[in-house]
Amino acid sequence: MRSGVVALVSASLLSLLGAAPHPAREVPLPQRMADTGGGTQLITAEAATTAATSGTVTWWDRRGGQWVKAGTAPARFGARGLVAGDARRQGTSTTPTGLYDLPYAFGIEAAPPGTRTSYRRVHQDSWWCEDSGSRSYNRWTEPLPADCRASESEHLIAYDPSYSHALVIGFNYHAPVRDRGAGIFLHVNGKGATEGCVSVPEAAMRTILAWADPARAPHIAIGTTGGATALTRY
């Protein structure tokens, strides 16, 4: 009883002083991460669990030493969920978790106004080589090289609207490991879950491209709310 009376008196005093108790502010997700890539822009792609095929993409700016949310959109992930990037295997329809850079953008359509990221237009002979036996594995090629099988690659112009606008995610890109996976992008939504990419509505993709500034070293962190693949572990 005494503790209840004390609490009531304390609340009354705060009210008289014009000071009401406030709940603690939630610390922004990037502030809770071990690594954000070293830049002042970050995209987070978060799923509830590794079994999820949908979640949320949020883009953030670092200002005055604090991370501030710049925008958010619903996201889609691989048809078979997410898996740790260093354990992923090609052809598993899983989205690799981890922290990655964003080498460049591309699209079937012209770059949205304000785009500063290097942007490549897709042409009839534009391909993404996903043949692990090719010297061009996990690379854009024009045309498809002789050592890269079309059946193991993506004819980029055929992926409309998904590749109307896209950002290359640096998963297995800079020093490709054979059979780990190729062609992982942040792109426009298709008909449903992806084959391993992250996708968002077209309006969000256009906004992200106009927002991203290479001079600010934007990265993307893909992961889950908790567990071994939690975003806070990156």
mmCIF file of C-alpha atoms in Angstrom:
data_model
loop_
_atom_site.group_PDB
_atom_site.id
_atom_site.type_symbol
_atom_site.label_atom_id
_atom_site.label_comp_id
_atom_site.label_asym_id
_atom_site.label_seq_id
_atom_site.Cartn_x
_atom_site.Cartn_y
_atom_site.Cartn_z
ATOM 1 C CA MET A 1 0.000 0.000 0.000
ATOM 2 C CA ARG A 2 2.783 2.430 0.941
ATOM 3 C CA SER A 3 4.509 2.015 -2.459
ATOM 4 C CA GLY A 4 1.244 2.771 -4.217
ATOM 5 C CA VAL A 5 0.763 5.968 -2.220
ATOM 6 C CA VAL A 6 4.339 7.082 -2.929
ATOM 7 C CA ALA A 7 3.868 6.488 -6.660
ATOM 8 C CA LEU A 8 0.614 8.450 -6.645
ATOM 9 C CA VAL A 9 2.217 11.373 -4.782
ATOM 10 C CA SER A 10 5.214 11.357 -7.157
ATOM 11 C CA ALA A 11 2.962 11.434 -10.217
ATOM 12 C CA SER A 12 0.940 14.278 -8.675
ATOM 13 C CA LEU A 13 4.093 16.302 -7.989
ATOM 14 C CA LEU A 14 5.281 15.795 -11.564
ATOM 15 C CA SER A 15 1.915 16.973 -12.822
ATOM 16 C CA LEU A 16 2.021 20.077 -10.620
ATOM 17 C CA LEU A 17 5.518 20.868 -11.861
ATOM 18 C CA GLY A 18 4.363 20.507 -15.438
ATOM 19 C CA ALA A 19 6.584 17.484 -16.058
ATOM 20 C CA ALA A 20 4.928 14.243 -17.105
ATOM 21 C CA PRO A 21 6.941 11.008 -17.262
ATOM 22 C CA HIS A 22 8.051 10.074 -20.801
ATOM 23 C CA PRO A 23 8.747 6.589 -22.114
ATOM 24 C CA ALA A 24 12.359 5.985 -23.105
ATOM 25 C CA ARG A 25 12.999 6.713 -26.779
ATOM 26 C CA GLU A 26 13.836 3.676 -28.869
ATOM 27 C CA VAL A 27 17.423 3.647 -30.068
ATOM 28 C CA PRO A 28 17.465 3.680 -33.914
ATOM 29 C CA LEU A 29 18.374 0.319 -35.433
ATOM 30 C CA PRO A 30 21.681 1.482 -36.985
ATOM 31 C CA GLN A 31 22.801 2.769 -33.565
ATOM 32 C CA ARG A 32 22.446 -0.805 -32.276
ATOM 33 C CA MET A 33 24.460 -2.376 -35.093
ATOM 34 C CA ALA A 34 28.104 -3.383 -34.738
ATOM 35 C CA ASP A 35 28.990 -2.079 -38.219
ATOM 36 C CA THR A 36 27.135 0.118 -40.691
ATOM 37 C CA GLY A 37 29.778 0.233 -43.408
ATOM 38 C CA GLY A 38 31.542 3.423 -42.374
ATOM 39 C CA GLY A 39 29.390 5.801 -44.388
ATOM 40 C CA THR A 40 26.585 8.191 -43.528
ATOM 41 C CA GLN A 41 23.818 6.407 -45.439
ATOM 42 C CA LEU A 42 22.442 2.941 -44.730
ATOM 43 C CA ILE A 43 19.632 0.727 -45.978
ATOM 44 C CA THR A 44 18.307 -1.948 -43.626
ATOM 45 C CA ALA A 45 16.278 -4.882 -44.954
ATOM 46 C CA GLU A 46 14.691 -6.624 -41.988
ATOM 47 C CA ALA A 47 12.628 -9.817 -41.789
ATOM 48 C CA ALA A 48 11.048 -11.228 -38.636
ATOM 49 C CA THR A 49 12.748 -14.626 -39.043
ATOM 50 C CA THR A 50 14.818 -16.515 -41.624
ATOM 51 C CA ALA A 51 11.622 -18.258 -42.774
ATOM 52 C CA ALA A 52 9.960 -14.967 -43.712
ATOM 53 C CA THR A 53 9.478 -13.893 -47.326
ATOM 54 C CA SER A 54 8.465 -10.331 -46.491
ATOM 55 C CA GLY A 55 9.599 -7.571 -44.162
ATOM 56 C CA THR A 56 10.659 -3.938 -44.217
ATOM 57 C CA VAL A 57 13.283 -1.868 -46.001
ATOM 58 C CA THR A 58 14.297 1.375 -44.288
ATOM 59 C CA TRP A 59 16.823 3.940 -45.463
ATOM 60 C CA TRP A 60 18.719 6.063 -42.982
ATOM 61 C CA ASP A 61 20.899 9.203 -42.861
ATOM 62 C CA ARG A 62 23.558 9.887 -40.247
ATOM 63 C CA ARG A 63 23.313 13.483 -39.090
ATOM 64 C CA GLY A 64 25.064 15.074 -36.133
ATOM 65 C CA GLY A 65 26.261 11.703 -34.910
ATOM 66 C CA GLN A 66 22.753 10.198 -34.941
ATOM 67 C CA TRP A 67 20.952 7.945 -37.407
ATOM 68 C CA VAL A 68 17.688 9.398 -38.711
ATOM 69 C CA LYS A 69 15.066 7.462 -40.663
ATOM 70 C CA ALA A 70 14.670 8.885 -44.176
ATOM 71 C CA GLY A 71 12.036 6.480 -45.496
ATOM 72 C CA THR A 72 10.553 3.007 -45.261
ATOM 73 C CA ALA A 73 8.743 0.525 -47.503
ATOM 74 C CA PRO A 74 7.406 -3.045 -47.399
ATOM 75 C CA ALA A 75 9.939 -5.544 -48.741
ATOM 76 C CA ARG A 76 10.001 -9.016 -50.248
ATOM 77 C CA PHE A 77 12.734 -11.605 -49.786
ATOM 78 C CA GLY A 78 13.609 -14.983 -51.243
ATOM 79 C CA ALA A 79 10.877 -17.573 -51.729
ATOM 80 C CA ARG A 80 12.721 -19.795 -49.242
ATOM 81 C CA GLY A 81 13.517 -17.046 -46.786
ATOM 82 C CA LEU A 82 16.922 -15.811 -45.688
ATOM 83 C CA VAL A 83 20.238 -17.488 -44.890
ATOM 84 C CA ALA A 84 23.640 -16.332 -43.639
ATOM 85 C CA GLY A 85 25.548 -14.945 -46.609
ATOM 86 C CA ASP A 86 28.673 -17.011 -45.982
ATOM 87 C CA ALA A 87 26.608 -20.221 -45.980
ATOM 88 C CA ARG A 88 24.399 -19.497 -48.994
ATOM 89 C CA ARG A 89 24.332 -21.776 -52.023
ATOM 90 C CA GLN A 90 23.305 -20.777 -55.536
ATOM 91 C CA GLY A 91 19.858 -21.780 -56.733
ATOM 92 C CA THR A 92 18.315 -22.006 -53.261
ATOM 93 C CA SER A 93 15.966 -18.991 -53.607
ATOM 94 C CA THR A 94 17.288 -17.581 -50.328
ATOM 95 C CA THR A 95 18.278 -13.992 -49.604
ATOM 96 C CA PRO A 96 21.815 -13.685 -48.157
ATOM 97 C CA THR A 97 22.085 -11.844 -44.860
ATOM 98 C CA GLY A 98 25.007 -9.571 -44.100
ATOM 99 C CA LEU A 99 26.359 -6.065 -44.689
ATOM 100 C CA TYR A 100 27.174 -5.164 -48.307
ATOM 101 C CA ASP A 101 28.142 -2.204 -50.433
ATOM 102 C CA LEU A 102 26.126 -1.057 -53.463
ATOM 103 C CA PRO A 103 28.496 -1.020 -56.473
ATOM 104 C CA TYR A 104 26.145 0.590 -59.018
ATOM 105 C CA ALA A 105 22.566 0.851 -60.256
ATOM 106 C CA PHE A 106 20.921 -0.257 -63.482
ATOM 107 C CA GLY A 107 17.552 -0.382 -65.138
ATOM 108 C CA ILE A 108 15.409 -1.081 -68.155
ATOM 109 C CA GLU A 109 14.060 2.449 -67.679
ATOM 110 C CA ALA A 110 16.074 5.653 -67.432
ATOM 111 C CA ALA A 111 17.495 6.651 -64.063
ATOM 112 C CA PRO A 112 15.022 8.549 -61.866
ATOM 113 C CA PRO A 113 15.645 12.311 -61.615
ATOM 114 C CA GLY A 114 18.288 13.086 -58.999
ATOM 115 C CA THR A 115 20.102 9.741 -59.283
ATOM 116 C CA ARG A 116 23.794 10.173 -58.432
ATOM 117 C CA THR A 117 24.810 6.519 -58.306
ATOM 118 C CA SER A 118 26.469 5.214 -61.472
ATOM 119 C CA TYR A 119 23.548 3.894 -63.561
ATOM 120 C CA ARG A 120 23.646 1.464 -66.492
ATOM 121 C CA ARG A 121 20.778 1.172 -68.961
ATOM 122 C CA VAL A 122 19.690 -2.332 -69.872
ATOM 123 C CA HIS A 123 19.867 -3.189 -73.579
ATOM 124 C CA GLN A 124 18.776 -6.182 -75.632
ATOM 125 C CA ASP A 125 22.197 -7.825 -75.230
ATOM 126 C CA SER A 126 22.570 -7.116 -71.476
ATOM 127 C CA TRP A 127 23.038 -10.214 -69.321
ATOM 128 C CA TRP A 128 24.002 -11.080 -65.758
ATOM 129 C CA CYS A 129 26.238 -14.143 -65.910
ATOM 130 C CA GLU A 130 25.359 -16.686 -63.216
ATOM 131 C CA ASP A 131 27.254 -19.633 -64.673
ATOM 132 C CA SER A 132 29.717 -20.552 -61.925
ATOM 133 C CA GLY A 133 32.110 -22.007 -64.482
ATOM 134 C CA SER A 134 32.439 -18.759 -66.402
ATOM 135 C CA ARG A 135 35.165 -16.151 -66.036
ATOM 136 C CA SER A 136 32.319 -13.620 -65.976
ATOM 137 C CA TYR A 137 30.552 -15.216 -62.997
ATOM 138 C CA ASN A 138 28.412 -12.685 -61.115
ATOM 139 C CA ARG A 139 29.068 -9.920 -63.606
ATOM 140 C CA TRP A 140 27.110 -7.795 -66.104
ATOM 141 C CA THR A 141 28.073 -8.799 -69.638
ATOM 142 C CA GLU A 142 27.262 -7.400 -73.103
ATOM 143 C CA PRO A 143 26.871 -9.666 -74.970
ATOM 144 C CA LEU A 144 26.785 -13.024 -73.189
ATOM 145 C CA PRO A 145 30.301 -14.524 -73.400
ATOM 146 C CA ALA A 146 30.870 -17.922 -74.969
ATOM 147 C CA ASP A 147 31.824 -19.534 -71.657
ATOM 148 C CA CYS A 148 28.614 -18.399 -69.901
ATOM 149 C CA ARG A 149 25.504 -20.495 -70.492
ATOM 150 C CA ALA A 150 22.293 -18.549 -71.119
ATOM 151 C CA SER A 151 20.356 -21.186 -69.179
ATOM 152 C CA GLU A 152 22.425 -20.293 -66.099
ATOM 153 C CA SER A 153 22.147 -16.520 -66.516
ATOM 154 C CA GLU A 154 19.630 -13.676 -66.528
ATOM 155 C CA HIS A 155 18.682 -11.820 -69.699
ATOM 156 C CA LEU A 156 18.111 -8.535 -67.900
ATOM 157 C CA ILE A 157 15.645 -6.987 -70.337
ATOM 158 C CA ALA A 158 13.291 -9.939 -69.803
ATOM 159 C CA TYR A 159 12.783 -8.983 -66.131
ATOM 160 C CA ASP A 160 10.285 -6.172 -66.495
ATOM 161 C CA PRO A 161 9.062 -4.631 -64.208
ATOM 162 C CA SER A 162 11.497 -6.111 -61.638
ATOM 163 C CA TYR A 163 14.568 -4.625 -63.294
ATOM 164 C CA SER A 164 12.976 -1.360 -64.360
ATOM 165 C CA HIS A 165 15.249 0.004 -61.609
ATOM 166 C CA ALA A 166 17.754 -1.869 -59.440
ATOM 167 C CA LEU A 167 20.820 -1.510 -57.233
ATOM 168 C CA VAL A 168 23.522 -4.174 -57.340
ATOM 169 C CA ILE A 169 24.110 -5.610 -53.870
ATOM 170 C CA GLY A 170 27.774 -6.439 -53.290
ATOM 171 C CA PHE A 171 27.088 -10.010 -52.144
ATOM 172 C CA ASN A 172 29.762 -12.363 -53.563
ATOM 173 C CA TYR A 173 30.700 -9.615 -55.978
ATOM 174 C CA HIS A 174 34.219 -8.361 -55.350
ATOM 175 C CA ALA A 175 35.884 -11.786 -55.025
ATOM 176 C CA PRO A 176 33.218 -14.243 -56.241
ATOM 177 C CA VAL A 177 33.112 -17.696 -54.660
ATOM 178 C CA ARG A 178 31.846 -20.270 -57.161
ATOM 179 C CA ASP A 179 28.333 -21.610 -56.467
ATOM 180 C CA ARG A 180 27.692 -19.185 -53.605
ATOM 181 C CA GLY A 181 25.324 -17.058 -55.625
ATOM 182 C CA ALA A 182 25.076 -14.345 -58.239
ATOM 183 C CA GLY A 183 22.738 -11.574 -59.290
ATOM 184 C CA ILE A 184 21.582 -10.330 -55.894
ATOM 185 C CA PHE A 185 19.903 -6.942 -56.267
ATOM 186 C CA LEU A 186 17.592 -4.468 -54.583
ATOM 187 C CA HIS A 187 14.919 -4.063 -57.235
ATOM 188 C CA VAL A 188 11.275 -3.333 -58.014
ATOM 189 C CA ASN A 189 8.651 -5.838 -56.912
ATOM 190 C CA GLY A 190 7.656 -8.615 -59.282
ATOM 191 C CA LYS A 191 4.721 -10.975 -58.824
ATOM 192 C CA GLY A 192 5.746 -12.317 -55.416
ATOM 193 C CA ALA A 193 8.743 -13.461 -53.389
ATOM 194 C CA THR A 194 12.141 -13.229 -55.098
ATOM 195 C CA GLU A 195 14.792 -15.756 -56.105
ATOM 196 C CA GLY A 196 17.120 -14.296 -53.488
ATOM 197 C CA CYS A 197 16.991 -10.549 -54.050
ATOM 198 C CA VAL A 198 15.294 -7.868 -51.973
ATOM 199 C CA SER A 199 12.433 -6.066 -53.682
ATOM 200 C CA VAL A 200 10.298 -3.009 -52.912
ATOM 201 C CA PRO A 201 7.481 -1.110 -54.656
ATOM 202 C CA GLU A 202 8.544 0.905 -57.685
ATOM 203 C CA ALA A 203 7.905 4.270 -56.020
ATOM 204 C CA ALA A 204 10.192 3.286 -53.130
ATOM 205 C CA MET A 205 12.915 2.099 -55.508
ATOM 206 C CA ARG A 206 12.845 5.383 -57.381
ATOM 207 C CA THR A 207 13.001 7.286 -54.103
ATOM 208 C CA ILE A 208 15.976 5.231 -52.900
ATOM 209 C CA LEU A 209 17.875 5.881 -56.134
ATOM 210 C CA ALA A 210 17.303 9.630 -55.832
ATOM 211 C CA TRP A 211 18.343 9.494 -52.157
ATOM 212 C CA ALA A 212 21.517 7.384 -52.421
ATOM 213 C CA ASP A 213 24.723 9.434 -52.616
ATOM 214 C CA PRO A 214 27.959 7.553 -53.482
ATOM 215 C CA ALA A 215 29.943 10.251 -51.683
ATOM 216 C CA ARG A 216 28.271 9.108 -48.457
ATOM 217 C CA ALA A 217 29.189 5.419 -48.961
ATOM 218 C CA PRO A 218 25.738 3.848 -48.664
ATOM 219 C CA HIS A 219 25.546 0.169 -47.651
ATOM 220 C CA ILE A 220 22.740 -2.326 -47.214
ATOM 221 C CA ALA A 221 22.348 -4.583 -44.186
ATOM 222 C CA ILE A 222 20.083 -7.603 -44.644
ATOM 223 C CA GLY A 223 18.993 -9.658 -41.670
ATOM 224 C CA THR A 224 16.405 -10.628 -39.105
ATOM 225 C CA THR A 225 14.977 -9.072 -35.979
ATOM 226 C CA GLY A 226 16.797 -11.541 -33.711
ATOM 227 C CA GLY A 227 18.839 -14.725 -33.668
ATOM 228 C CA ALA A 228 22.090 -15.599 -35.406
ATOM 229 C CA THR A 229 21.241 -13.453 -38.447
ATOM 230 C CA ALA A 230 20.026 -10.417 -36.478
ATOM 231 C CA LEU A 231 20.838 -7.059 -38.040
ATOM 232 C CA THR A 232 22.369 -5.959 -34.735
ATOM 233 C CA ARG A 233 25.097 -8.580 -35.207
ATOM 234 C CA TYR A 234 26.491 -6.764 -38.264
#
